[in-house]
Coordinates of C-alpha atoms in Angstrom, one line a residue:
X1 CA 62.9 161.3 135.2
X2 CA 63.9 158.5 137.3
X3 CA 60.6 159.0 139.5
X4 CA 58.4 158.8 136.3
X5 CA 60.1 155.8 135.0
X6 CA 59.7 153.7 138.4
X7 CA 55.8 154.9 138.4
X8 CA 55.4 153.9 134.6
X9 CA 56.5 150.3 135.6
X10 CA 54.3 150.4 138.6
X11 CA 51.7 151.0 136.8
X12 CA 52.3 148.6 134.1
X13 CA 52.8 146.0 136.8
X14 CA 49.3 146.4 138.1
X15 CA 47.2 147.2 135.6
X16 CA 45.6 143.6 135.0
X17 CA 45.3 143.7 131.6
X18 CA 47.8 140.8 131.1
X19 CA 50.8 142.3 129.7
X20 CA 54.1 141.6 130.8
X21 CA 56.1 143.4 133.1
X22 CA 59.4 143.7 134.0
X23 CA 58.9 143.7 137.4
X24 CA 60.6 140.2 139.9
X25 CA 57.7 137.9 140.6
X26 CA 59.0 137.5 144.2
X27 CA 57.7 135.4 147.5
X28 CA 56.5 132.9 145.1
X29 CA 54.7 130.2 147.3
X30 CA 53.7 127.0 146.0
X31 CA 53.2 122.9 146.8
X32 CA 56.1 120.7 145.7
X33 CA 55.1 119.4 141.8
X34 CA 57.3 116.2 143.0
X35 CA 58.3 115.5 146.3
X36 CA 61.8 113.7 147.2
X37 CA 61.3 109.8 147.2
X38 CA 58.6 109.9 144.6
X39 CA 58.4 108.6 140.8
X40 CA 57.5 110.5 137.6
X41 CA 56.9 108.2 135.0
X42 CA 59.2 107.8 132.3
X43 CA 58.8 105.2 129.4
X44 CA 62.1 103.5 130.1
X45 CA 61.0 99.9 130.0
X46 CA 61.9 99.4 133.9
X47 CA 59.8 98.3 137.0
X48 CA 59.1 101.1 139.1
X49 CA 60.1 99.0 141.8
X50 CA 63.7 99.1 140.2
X51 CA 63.6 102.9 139.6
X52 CA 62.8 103.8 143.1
X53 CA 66.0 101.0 144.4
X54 CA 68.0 102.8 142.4
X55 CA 66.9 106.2 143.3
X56 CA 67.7 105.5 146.8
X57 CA 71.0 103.9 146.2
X58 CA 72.0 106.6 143.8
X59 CA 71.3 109.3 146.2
X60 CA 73.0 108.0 149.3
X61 CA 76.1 107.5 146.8
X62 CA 75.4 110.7 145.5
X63 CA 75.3 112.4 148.8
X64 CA 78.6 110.8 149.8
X65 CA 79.9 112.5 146.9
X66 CA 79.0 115.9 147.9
X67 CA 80.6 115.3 151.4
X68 CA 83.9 113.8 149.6
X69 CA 84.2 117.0 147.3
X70 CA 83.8 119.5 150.5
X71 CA 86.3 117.1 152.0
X72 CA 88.6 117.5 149.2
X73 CA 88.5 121.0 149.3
X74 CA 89.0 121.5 153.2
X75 CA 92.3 119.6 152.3
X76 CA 92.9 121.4 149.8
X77 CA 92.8 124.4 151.0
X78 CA 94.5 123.5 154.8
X79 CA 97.6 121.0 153.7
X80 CA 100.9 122.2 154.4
X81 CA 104.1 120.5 154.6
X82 CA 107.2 119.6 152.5
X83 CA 104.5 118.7 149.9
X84 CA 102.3 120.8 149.7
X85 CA 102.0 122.1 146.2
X86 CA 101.6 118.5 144.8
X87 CA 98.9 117.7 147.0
X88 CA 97.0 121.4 147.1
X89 CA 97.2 120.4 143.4
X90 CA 96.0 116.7 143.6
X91 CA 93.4 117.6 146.0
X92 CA 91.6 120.5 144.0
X93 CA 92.0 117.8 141.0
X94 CA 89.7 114.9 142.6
X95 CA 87.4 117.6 144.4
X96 CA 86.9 118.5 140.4
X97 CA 86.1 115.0 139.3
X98 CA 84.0 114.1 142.4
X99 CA 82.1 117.3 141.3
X100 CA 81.9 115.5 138.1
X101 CA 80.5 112.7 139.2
X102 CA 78.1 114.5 141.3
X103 CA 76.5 115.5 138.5
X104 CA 76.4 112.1 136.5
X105 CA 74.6 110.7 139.7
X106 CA 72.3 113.1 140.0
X107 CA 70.9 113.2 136.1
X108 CA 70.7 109.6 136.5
X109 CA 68.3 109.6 139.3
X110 CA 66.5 112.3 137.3
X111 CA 66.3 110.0 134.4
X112 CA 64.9 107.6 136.6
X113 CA 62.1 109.7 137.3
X114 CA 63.4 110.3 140.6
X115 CA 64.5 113.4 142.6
X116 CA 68.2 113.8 143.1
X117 CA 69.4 115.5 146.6
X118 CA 70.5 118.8 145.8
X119 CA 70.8 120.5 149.7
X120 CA 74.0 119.8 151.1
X121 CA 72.3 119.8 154.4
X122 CA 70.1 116.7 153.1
X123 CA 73.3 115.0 151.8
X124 CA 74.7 115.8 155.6
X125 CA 71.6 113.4 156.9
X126 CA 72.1 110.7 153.9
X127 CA 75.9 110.8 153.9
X128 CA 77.7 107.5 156.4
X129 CA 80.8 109.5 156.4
X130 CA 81.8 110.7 159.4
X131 CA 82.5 114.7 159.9
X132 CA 85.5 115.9 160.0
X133 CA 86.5 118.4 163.1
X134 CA 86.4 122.1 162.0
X135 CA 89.9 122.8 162.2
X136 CA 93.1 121.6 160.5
X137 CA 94.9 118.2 161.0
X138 CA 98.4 116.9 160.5
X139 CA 98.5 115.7 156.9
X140 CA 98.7 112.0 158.0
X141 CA 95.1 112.0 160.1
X142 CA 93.9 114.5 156.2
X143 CA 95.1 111.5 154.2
X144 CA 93.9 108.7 156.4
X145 CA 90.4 109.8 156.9
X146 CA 90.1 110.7 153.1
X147 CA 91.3 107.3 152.4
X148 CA 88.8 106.3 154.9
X149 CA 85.8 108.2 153.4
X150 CA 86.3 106.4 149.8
X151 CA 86.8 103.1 151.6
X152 CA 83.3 103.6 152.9
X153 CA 82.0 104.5 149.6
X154 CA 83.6 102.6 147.3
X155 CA 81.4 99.5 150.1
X156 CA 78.2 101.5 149.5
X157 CA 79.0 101.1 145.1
X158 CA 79.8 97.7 144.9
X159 CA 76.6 96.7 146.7
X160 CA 74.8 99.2 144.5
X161 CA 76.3 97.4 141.8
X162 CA 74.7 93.8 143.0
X163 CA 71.3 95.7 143.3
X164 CA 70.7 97.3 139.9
X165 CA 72.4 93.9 138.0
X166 CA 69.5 92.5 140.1
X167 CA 67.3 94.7 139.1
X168 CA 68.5 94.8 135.5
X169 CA 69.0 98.2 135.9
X170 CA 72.0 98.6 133.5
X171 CA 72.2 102.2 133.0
X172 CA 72.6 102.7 136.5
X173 CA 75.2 99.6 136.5
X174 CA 77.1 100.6 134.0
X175 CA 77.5 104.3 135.7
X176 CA 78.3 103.0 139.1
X177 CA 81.1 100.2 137.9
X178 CA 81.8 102.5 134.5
X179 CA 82.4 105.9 136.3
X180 CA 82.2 105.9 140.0
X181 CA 83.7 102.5 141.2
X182 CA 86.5 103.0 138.8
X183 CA 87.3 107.0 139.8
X184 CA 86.9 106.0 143.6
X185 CA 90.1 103.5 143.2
X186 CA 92.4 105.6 141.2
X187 CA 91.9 108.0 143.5
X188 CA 92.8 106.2 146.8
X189 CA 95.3 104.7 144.8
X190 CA 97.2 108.1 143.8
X191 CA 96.6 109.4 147.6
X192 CA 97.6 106.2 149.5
X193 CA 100.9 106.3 147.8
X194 CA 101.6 109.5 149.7
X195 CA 101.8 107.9 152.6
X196 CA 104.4 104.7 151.7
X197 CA 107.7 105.0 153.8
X198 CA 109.7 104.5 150.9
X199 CA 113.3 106.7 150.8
X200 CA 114.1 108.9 147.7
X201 CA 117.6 107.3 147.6
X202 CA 118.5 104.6 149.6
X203 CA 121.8 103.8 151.2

């Protein structure tokens, strides 16, 4: 039976008359229909010259992102210590919202007409934060260099912040000073206050 079901589908897969067949279309090869650093148009009422500075800005922020989440998650996964559980919790927490804000940076370069990065190993080229070693650190070198990474990123937003106000690019304004500028701080704000030599009772 099985035999005479698999030729029944062959056959219906080859027959050429046109009808469907349930059979995976695979080693599909085809040219790009957009390649990365281009413009579709999009009647948005902005200068492609803006679109395309925004593109670019959006995907080097977008691709710091992506390194910041795996960061997160590394620490996540590797702190240990006297307080551990709060920050295994607080670091699965902001990997979550910098996976949120991966996607609100992404669909705004698409809305742009743009092409988002989407390969982590192109967001490894595009990214200006610097790798971490492979293995784990003491918890003080984890929090410094995460603290480190956003300090380098939140530079990277408030410049792209002057550029699209230049550029009258408000959507992408509002997003960057809205969303990501404003998550960036509270988040070295609730990690950096790990790492204030303050007692829990004092003599």
């Amino acid at each position: 039976m099985a035999s005479k079901t698999s030729a029944r589908v062959r056959t219906t897969s080859s027959n050429g008359n046109g009808k469907h067949s349930p059979e995976p279309r695979l080693s599909q090869r085809a040219p790009q229909i957009q390649p990365y650093g281009t413009l579709r148009h999009l009647p948005i009422a902005l200068p492609d010259k803006a679109r395309s500075g925004s593109c670019a800005v959006l995907n080097e922020i977008l691709a710091d992102a992506m390194v910041l989440y795996g960061l997160y998650k590394k620490h996540h996964w590797l702190v240990a210590g006297p307080t551990f559980y709060q920050l295994h919790l607080l670091f699965d927490k902001h990997a979550d919202e910098q996976l949120e804000l991966i996607d609100l940076l992404a669909e705004r370069v698409q809305s742009l007409g743009g092409i988002a990065v989407g390969d982590p190993r192109h967001a490894a080229e595009l990214t200006t934060i610097p790798r971490p070693p492979d293995g784990a650190e003491e918890l003080s070198v984890m929090i410094d260099r995460t603290l480190r990474a956003h300090e380098t990123v939140i530079e990277k937003v408030r410049a792209a912040i002057k550029t699209t106000e230049e550029s009258e690019d408000w959507g992408s304004n509002d997003l960057l000073m809205g969303d990501v500028l404003r998550r960036h701080e509270l988040q070295v704000w609730f990690v950096a206050e790990h790492v204030v030599d303050v007692p829990l009772i004092s003599g």
